[in-house]
PDB file of C-alpha atoms and ligand atoms in Angstrom:
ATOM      1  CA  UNK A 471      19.025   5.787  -7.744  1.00 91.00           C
ATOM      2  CA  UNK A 472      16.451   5.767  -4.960  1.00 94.00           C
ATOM      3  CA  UNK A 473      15.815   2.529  -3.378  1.00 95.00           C
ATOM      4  CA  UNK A 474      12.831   1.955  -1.591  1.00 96.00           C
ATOM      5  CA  UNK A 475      11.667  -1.131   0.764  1.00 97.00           C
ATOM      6  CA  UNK A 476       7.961  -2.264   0.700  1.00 98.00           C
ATOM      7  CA  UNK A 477       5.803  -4.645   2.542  1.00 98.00           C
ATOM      8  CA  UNK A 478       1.960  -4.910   3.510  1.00 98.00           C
ATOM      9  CA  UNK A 479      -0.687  -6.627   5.478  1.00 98.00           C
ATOM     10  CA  UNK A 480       1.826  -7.161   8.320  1.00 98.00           C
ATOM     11  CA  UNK A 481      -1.115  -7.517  10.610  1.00 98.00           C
ATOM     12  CA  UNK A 482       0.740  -6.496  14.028  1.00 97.00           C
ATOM     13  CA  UNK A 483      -0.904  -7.339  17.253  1.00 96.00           C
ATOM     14  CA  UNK A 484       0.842  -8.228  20.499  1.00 95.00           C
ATOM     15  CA  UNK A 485       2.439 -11.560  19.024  1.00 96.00           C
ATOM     16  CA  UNK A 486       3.880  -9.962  16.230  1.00 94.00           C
ATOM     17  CA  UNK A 487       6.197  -7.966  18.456  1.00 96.00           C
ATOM     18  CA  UNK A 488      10.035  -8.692  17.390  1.00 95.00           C
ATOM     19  CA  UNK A 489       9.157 -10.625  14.254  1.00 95.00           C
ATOM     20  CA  UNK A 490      10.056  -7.564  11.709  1.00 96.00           C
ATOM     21  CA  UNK A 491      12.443  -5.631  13.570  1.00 96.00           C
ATOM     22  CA  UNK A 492      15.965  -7.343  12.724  1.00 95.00           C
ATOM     23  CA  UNK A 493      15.284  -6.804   9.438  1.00 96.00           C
ATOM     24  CA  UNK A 494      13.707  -3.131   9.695  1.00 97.00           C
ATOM     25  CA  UNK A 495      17.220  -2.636  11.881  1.00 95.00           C
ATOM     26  CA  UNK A 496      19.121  -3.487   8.646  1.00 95.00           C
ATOM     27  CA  UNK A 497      16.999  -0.643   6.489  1.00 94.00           C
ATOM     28  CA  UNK A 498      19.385   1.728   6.006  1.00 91.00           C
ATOM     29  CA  UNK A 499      22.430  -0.304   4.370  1.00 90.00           C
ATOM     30  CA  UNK A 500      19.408  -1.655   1.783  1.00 94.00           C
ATOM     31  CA  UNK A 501      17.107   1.084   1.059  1.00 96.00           C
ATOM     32  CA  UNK A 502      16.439   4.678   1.394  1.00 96.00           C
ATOM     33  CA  UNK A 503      12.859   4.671   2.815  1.00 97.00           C
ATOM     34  CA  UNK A 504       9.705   2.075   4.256  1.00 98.00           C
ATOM     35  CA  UNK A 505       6.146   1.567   2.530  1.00 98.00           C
ATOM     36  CA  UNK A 506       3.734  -0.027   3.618  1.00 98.00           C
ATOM     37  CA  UNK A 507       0.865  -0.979   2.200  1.00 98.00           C
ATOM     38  CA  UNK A 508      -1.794  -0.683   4.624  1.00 98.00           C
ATOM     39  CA  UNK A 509      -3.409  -3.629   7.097  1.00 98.00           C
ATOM     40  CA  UNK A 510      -1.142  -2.515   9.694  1.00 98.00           C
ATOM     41  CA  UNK A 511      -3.519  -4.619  12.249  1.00 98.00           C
ATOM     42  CA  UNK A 512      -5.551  -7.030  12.242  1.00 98.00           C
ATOM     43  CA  UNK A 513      -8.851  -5.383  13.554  1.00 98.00           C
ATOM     44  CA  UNK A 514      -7.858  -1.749  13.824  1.00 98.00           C
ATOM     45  CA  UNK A 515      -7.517  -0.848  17.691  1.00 98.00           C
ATOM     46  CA  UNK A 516      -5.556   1.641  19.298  1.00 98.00           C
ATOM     47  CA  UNK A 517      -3.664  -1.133  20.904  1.00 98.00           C
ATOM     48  CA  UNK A 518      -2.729  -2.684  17.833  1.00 98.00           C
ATOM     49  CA  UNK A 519      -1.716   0.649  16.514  1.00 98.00           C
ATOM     50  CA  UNK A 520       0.593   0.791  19.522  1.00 98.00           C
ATOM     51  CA  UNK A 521       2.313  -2.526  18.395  1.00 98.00           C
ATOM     52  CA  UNK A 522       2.677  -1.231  15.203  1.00 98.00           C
ATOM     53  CA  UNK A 523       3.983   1.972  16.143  1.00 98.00           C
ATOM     54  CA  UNK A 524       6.759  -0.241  18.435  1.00 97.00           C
ATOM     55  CA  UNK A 525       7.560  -2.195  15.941  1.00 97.00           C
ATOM     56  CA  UNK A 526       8.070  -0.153  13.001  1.00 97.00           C
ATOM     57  CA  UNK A 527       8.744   3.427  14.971  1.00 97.00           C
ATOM     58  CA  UNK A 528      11.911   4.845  15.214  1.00 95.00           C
ATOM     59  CA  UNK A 529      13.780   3.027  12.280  1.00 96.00           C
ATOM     60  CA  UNK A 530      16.727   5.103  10.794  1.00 94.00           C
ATOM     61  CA  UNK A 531      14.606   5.475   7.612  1.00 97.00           C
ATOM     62  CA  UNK A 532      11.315   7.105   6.828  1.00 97.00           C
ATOM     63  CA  UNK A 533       8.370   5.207   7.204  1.00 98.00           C
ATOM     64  CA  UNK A 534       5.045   6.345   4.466  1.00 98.00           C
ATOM     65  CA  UNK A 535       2.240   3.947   5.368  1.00 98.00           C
ATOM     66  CA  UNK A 536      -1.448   4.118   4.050  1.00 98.00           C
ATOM     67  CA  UNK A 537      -4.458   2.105   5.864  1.00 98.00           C
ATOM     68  CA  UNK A 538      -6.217  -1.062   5.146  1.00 98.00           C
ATOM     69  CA  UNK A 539      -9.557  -2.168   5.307  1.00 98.00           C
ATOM     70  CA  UNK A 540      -8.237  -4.227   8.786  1.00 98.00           C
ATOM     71  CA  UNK A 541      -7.173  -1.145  10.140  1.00 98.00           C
ATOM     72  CA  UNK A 542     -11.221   0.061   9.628  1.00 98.00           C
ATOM     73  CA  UNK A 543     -12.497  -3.036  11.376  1.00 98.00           C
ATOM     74  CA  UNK A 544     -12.855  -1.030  15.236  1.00 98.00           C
ATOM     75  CA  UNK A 545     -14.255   2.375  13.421  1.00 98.00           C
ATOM     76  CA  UNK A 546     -10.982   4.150  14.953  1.00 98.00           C
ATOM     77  CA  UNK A 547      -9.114   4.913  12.183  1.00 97.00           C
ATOM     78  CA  UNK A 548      -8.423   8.063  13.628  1.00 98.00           C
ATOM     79  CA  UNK A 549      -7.050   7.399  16.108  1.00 98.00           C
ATOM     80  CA  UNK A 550      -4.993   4.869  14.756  1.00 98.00           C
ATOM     81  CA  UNK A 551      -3.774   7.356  12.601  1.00 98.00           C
ATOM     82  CA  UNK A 552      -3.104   9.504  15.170  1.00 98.00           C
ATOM     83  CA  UNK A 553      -1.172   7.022  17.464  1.00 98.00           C
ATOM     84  CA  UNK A 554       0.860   5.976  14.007  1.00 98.00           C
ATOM     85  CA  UNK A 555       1.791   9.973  13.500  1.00 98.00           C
ATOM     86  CA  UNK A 556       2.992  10.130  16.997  1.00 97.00           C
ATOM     87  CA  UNK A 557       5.525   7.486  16.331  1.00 97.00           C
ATOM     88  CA  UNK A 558       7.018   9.205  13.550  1.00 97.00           C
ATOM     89  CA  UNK A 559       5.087   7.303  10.482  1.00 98.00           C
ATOM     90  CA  UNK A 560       3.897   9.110   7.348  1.00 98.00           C
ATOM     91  CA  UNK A 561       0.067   8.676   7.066  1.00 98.00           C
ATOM     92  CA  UNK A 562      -1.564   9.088   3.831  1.00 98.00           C
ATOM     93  CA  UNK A 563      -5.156   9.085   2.752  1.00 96.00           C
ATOM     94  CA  UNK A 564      -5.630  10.998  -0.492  1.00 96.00           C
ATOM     95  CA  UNK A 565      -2.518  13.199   0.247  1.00 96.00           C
ATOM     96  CA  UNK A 566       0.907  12.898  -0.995  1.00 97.00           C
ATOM     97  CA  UNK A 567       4.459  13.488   0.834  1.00 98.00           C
ATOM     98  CA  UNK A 568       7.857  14.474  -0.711  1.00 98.00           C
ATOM     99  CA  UNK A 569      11.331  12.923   0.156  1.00 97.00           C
ATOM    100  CA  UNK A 570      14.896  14.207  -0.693  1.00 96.00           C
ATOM    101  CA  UNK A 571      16.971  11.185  -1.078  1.00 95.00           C
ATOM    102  CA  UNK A 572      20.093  11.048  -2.527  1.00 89.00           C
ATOM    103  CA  UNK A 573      19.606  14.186  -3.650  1.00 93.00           C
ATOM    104  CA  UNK A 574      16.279  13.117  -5.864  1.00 96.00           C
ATOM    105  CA  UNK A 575      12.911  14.074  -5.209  1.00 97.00           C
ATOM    106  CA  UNK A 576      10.918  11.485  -4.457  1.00 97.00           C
ATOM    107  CA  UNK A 577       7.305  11.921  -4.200  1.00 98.00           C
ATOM    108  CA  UNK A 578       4.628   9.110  -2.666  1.00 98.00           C
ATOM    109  CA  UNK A 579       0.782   9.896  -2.977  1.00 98.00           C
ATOM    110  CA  UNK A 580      -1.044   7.395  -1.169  1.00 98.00           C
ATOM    111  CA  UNK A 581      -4.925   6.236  -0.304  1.00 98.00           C
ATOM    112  CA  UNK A 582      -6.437   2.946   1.074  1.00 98.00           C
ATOM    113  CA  UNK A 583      -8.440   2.887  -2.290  1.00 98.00           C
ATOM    114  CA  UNK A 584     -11.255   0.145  -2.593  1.00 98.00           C
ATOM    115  CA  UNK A 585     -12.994  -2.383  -4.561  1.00 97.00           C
ATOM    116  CA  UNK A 586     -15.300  -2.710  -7.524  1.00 96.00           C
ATOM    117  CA  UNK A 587     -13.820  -4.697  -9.677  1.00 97.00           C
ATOM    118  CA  UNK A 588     -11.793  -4.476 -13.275  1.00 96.00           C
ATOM    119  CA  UNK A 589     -12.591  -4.044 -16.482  1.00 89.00           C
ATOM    120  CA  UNK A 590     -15.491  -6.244 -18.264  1.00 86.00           C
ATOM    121  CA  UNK A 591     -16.430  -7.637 -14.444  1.00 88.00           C
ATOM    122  CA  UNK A 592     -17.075  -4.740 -12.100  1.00 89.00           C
ATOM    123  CA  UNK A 593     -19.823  -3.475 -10.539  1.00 89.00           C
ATOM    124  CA  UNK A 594     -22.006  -0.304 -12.217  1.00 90.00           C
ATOM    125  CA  UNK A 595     -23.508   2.427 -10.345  1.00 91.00           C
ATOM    126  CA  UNK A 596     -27.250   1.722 -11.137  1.00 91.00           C
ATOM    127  CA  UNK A 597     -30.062   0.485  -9.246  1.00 94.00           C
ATOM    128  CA  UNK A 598     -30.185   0.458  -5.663  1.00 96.00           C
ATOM    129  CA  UNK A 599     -28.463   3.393  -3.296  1.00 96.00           C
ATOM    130  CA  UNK A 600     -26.418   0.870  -1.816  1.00 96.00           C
ATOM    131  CA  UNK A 601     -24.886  -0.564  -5.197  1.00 95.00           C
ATOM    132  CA  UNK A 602     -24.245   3.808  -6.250  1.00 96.00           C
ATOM    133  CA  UNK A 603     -22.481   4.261  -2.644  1.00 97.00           C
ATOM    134  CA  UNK A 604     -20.531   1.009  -3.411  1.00 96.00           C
ATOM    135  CA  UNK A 605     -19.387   2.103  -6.826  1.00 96.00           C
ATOM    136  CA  UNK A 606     -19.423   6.099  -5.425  1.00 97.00           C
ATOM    137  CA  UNK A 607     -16.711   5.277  -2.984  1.00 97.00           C
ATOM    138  CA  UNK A 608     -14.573   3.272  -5.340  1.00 96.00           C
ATOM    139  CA  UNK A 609     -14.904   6.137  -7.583  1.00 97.00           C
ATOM    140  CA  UNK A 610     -14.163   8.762  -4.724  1.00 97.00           C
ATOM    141  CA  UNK A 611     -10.984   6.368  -3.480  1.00 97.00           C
ATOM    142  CA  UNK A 612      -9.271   6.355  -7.163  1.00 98.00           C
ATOM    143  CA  UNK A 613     -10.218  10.630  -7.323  1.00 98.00           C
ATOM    144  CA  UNK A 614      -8.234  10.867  -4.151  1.00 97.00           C
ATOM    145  CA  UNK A 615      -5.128   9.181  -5.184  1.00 98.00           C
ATOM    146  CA  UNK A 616      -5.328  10.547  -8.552  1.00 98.00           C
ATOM    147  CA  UNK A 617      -5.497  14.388  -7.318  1.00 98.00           C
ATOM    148  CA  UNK A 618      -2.494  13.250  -5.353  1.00 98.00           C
ATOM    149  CA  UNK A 619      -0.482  11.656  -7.692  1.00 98.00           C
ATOM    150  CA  UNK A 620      -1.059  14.984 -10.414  1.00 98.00           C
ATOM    151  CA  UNK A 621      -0.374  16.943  -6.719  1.00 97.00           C
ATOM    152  CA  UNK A 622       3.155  16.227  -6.673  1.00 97.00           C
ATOM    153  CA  UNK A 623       4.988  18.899  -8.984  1.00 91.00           C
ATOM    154  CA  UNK A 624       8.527  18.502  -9.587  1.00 94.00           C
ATOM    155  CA  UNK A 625       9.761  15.244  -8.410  1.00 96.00           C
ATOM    156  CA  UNK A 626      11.955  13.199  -9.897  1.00 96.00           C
ATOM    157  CA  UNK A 627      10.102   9.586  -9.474  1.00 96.00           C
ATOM    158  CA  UNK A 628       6.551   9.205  -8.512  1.00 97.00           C
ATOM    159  CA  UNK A 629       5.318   6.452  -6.308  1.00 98.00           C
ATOM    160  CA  UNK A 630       1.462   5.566  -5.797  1.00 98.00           C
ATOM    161  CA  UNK A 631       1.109   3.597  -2.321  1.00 98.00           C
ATOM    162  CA  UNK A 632      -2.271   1.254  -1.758  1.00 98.00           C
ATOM    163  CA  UNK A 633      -4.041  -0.810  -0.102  1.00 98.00           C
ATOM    164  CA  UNK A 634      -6.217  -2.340  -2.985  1.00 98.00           C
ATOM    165  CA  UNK A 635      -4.955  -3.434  -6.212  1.00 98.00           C
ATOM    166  CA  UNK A 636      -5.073  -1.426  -9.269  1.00 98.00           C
ATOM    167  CA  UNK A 637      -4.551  -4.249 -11.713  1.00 98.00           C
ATOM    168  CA  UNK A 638      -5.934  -8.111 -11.510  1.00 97.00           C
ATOM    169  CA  UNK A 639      -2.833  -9.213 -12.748  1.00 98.00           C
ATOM    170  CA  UNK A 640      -1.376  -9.132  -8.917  1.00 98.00           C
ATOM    171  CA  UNK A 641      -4.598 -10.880  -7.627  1.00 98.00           C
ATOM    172  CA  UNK A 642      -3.707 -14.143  -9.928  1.00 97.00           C
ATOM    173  CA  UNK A 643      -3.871 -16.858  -7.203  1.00 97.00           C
ATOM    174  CA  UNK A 644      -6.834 -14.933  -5.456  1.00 97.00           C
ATOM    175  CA  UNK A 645     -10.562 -16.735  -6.626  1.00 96.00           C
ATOM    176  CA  UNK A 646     -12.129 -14.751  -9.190  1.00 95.00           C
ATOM    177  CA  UNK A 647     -15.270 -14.256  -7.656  1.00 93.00           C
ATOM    178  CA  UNK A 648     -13.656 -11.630  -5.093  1.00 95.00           C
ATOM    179  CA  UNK A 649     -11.517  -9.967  -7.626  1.00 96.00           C
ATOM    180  CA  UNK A 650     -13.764  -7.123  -7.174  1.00 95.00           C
ATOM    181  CA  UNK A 651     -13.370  -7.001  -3.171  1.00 96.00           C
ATOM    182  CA  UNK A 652     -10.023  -6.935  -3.644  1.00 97.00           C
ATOM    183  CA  UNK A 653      -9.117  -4.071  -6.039  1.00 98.00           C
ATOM    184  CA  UNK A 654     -10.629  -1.550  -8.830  1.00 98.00           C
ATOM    185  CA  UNK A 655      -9.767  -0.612 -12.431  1.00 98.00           C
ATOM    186  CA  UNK A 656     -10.040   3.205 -11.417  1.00 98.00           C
ATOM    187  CA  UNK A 657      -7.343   3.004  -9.148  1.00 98.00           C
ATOM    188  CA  UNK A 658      -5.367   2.199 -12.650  1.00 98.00           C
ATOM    189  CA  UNK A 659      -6.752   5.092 -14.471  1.00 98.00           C
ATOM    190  CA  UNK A 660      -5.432   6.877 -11.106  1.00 98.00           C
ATOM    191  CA  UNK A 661      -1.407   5.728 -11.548  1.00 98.00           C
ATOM    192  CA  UNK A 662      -2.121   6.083 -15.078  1.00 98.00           C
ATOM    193  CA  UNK A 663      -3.181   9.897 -15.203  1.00 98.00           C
ATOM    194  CA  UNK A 664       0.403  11.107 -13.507  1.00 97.00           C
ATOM    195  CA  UNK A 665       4.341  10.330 -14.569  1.00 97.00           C
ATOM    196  CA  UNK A 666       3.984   7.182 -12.599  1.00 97.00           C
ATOM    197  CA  UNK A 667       7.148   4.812 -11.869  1.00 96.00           C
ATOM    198  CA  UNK A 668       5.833   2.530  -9.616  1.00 97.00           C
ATOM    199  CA  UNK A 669       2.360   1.393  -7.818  1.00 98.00           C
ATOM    200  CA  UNK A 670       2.659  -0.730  -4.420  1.00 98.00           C
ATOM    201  CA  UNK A 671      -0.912  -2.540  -2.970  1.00 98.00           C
ATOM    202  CA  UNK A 672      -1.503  -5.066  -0.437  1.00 98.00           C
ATOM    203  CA  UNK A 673      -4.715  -6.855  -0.032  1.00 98.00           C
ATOM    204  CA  UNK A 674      -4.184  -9.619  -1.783  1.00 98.00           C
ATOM    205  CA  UNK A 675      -2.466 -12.386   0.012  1.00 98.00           C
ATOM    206  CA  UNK A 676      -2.978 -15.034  -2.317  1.00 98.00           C
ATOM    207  CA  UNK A 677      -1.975 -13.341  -5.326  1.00 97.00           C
ATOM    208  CA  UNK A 678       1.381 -12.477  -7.045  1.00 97.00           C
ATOM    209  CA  UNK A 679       3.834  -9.810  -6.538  1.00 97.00           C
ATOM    210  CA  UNK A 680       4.120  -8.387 -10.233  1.00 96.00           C
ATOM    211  CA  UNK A 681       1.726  -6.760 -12.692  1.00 97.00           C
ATOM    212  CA  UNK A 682       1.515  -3.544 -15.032  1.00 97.00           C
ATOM    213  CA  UNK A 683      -1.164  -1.110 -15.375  1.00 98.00           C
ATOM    214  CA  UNK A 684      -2.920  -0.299 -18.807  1.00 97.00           C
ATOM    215  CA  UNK A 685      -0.416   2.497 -19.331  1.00 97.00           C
ATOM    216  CA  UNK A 686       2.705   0.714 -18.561  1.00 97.00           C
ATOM    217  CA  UNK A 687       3.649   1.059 -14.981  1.00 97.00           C
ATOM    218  CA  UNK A 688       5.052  -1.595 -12.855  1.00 97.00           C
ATOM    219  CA  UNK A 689       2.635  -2.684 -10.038  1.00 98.00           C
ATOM    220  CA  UNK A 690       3.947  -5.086  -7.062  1.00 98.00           C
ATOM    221  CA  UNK A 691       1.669  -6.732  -4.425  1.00 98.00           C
ATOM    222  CA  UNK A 692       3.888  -6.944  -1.648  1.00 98.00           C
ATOM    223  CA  UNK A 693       1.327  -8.224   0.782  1.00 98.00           C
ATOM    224  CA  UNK A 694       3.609 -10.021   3.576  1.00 98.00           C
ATOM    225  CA  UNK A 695       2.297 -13.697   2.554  1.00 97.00           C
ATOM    226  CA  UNK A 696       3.094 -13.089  -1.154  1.00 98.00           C
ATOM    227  CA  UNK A 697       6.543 -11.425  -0.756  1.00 97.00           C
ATOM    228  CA  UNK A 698       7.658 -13.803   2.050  1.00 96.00           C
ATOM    229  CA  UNK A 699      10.022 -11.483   3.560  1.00 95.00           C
ATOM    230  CA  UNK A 700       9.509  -8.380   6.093  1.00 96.00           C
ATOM    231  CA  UNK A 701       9.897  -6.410   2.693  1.00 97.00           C
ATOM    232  CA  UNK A 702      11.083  -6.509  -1.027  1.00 96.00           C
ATOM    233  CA  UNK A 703      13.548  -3.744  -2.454  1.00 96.00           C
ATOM    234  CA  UNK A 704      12.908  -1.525  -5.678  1.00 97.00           C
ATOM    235  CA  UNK A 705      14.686   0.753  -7.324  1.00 95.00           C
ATOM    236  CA  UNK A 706      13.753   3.871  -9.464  1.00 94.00           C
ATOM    237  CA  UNK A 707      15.756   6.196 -11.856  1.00 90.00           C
ATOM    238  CA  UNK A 708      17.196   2.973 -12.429  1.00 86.00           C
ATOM    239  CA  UNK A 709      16.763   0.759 -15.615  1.00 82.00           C
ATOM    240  CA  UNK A 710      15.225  -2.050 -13.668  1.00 85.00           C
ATOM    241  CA  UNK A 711      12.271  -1.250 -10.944  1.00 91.00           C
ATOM    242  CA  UNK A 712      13.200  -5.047  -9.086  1.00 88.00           C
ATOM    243  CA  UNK A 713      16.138  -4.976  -7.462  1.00 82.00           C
ATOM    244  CA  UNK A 714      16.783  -8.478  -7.511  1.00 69.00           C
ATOM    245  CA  UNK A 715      17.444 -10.406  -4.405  1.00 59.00           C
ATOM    246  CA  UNK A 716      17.681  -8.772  -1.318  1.00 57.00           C
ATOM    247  CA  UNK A 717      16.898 -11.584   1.690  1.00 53.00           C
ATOM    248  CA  UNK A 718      16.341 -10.093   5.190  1.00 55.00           C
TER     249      UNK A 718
HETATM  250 FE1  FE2 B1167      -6.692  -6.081   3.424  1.00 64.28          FE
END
């Protein structure tokens, strides 16, 4: 069994300092490995990264992150990225990464991903160049993580680690009308098109942990305000993908 602890949108700035690290210090007697599931910080500066990178740096597990649209806000993505690598944190963006645990092969493909919508109410690349980039780069996002997913040869569990939501089912709670800010049906398509056993987003802060994607796979919003914890525990090449309660 591989266990794996996930949170998102955890926003760290200067106050924010001290609030998850008792529990992150208690990692490696519940789970095997950190995700998170991008918003890192709330307006993407190098400083913030530098909280971050405090806070969730040197824990006794490894730490796979991807960015969130927050962590775009100051145009230095970069260099947050850069400041996040430097304190030992896994940075995806269309890529994937490969733990041993336990002996298992566990392989996490991540990418921010991006809106447009779901199926019957999302937007359609036609019209105006701004409406095709919209839809272009939602397309592009769910390519990336999809390349990355089908990347990762010979693993024994699959993970797919975003920002947005692949599913509306984890946006119930959220008002419809920015369902399509807040996810995209292609990211779906994108767990769907690789041996998938589980798909973590963020984003969503009003909306609820658990969902499934067209072809089956659990999804689980653990955006910090939905899973009320510094981060939920799963479990794969297990029979049951929740495990339960773990407080911290
Ligand atoms: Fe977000």
């Amino acid at each position: 069994m591989i266990r794996i602890a996930a949170v998102g949108d955890v926003h760290v700035d200067k106050d924010v300092l001290g609030r998850y690290r008792p529990a992150l210090d208690q990692l490696p007697g519940v789970a095997d490995a950190l995700l998170i599931a991008g918003d890192l910080t709330r307006h993407g500066t190098v400083d913030e990264a530098k909280c971050m990178a405090e806070e969730f740096g040197g824990l006794a597990v490894p730490v796979v992150v991807v960015l969130g649209n927050h962590d775009h806000q100051s145009d230095q993505q970069s260099q947050v990225t850069d400041v996040l690598r430097d304190a030992g944190l896994t940075v995806l963006e269309g890529e994937g990464t490969v733990l041993t645990i336990n002996g298992h092969r566990l392989g996490i493909a991540g990418a921010k991903g991006f809106g447009g919508g779901f199926a019957g109410a999302c937007a359609s690349s036609f019209g105006e160049r701004e409406m095709k980039n919209f839809v272009g780069t939602s397309e592009a996002a769910a390519e990336k993580l999809g390349a990355a997913l089908r990347g990762l040869e010979g693993c024994d569990a699959l993970v797919a680690l975003t920002h947005y939501a692949p599913v509306p089912e984890t946006l119930t709670g959220e008002p419809l009308e920015i369902y399509p800010f807040l996810g995209s049906y292609l990211l779906g398509q994108a767990i769907d098109s690789a041996p998938t056993a589980l798909a973590l987003h963020g984003h969503a802060h009003h909306g609820s942990e658990r969902g499934r994607t067209p072809g089956g796979v659990p999804v689980r919003n653990v955006a910090h305000p939905v899973i009320k914890q510094a981060y939920n525990v799963y479990q794969l090449l297990s029979e049951d993908v929740d495990a339960g309660l773990v407080s911290v």
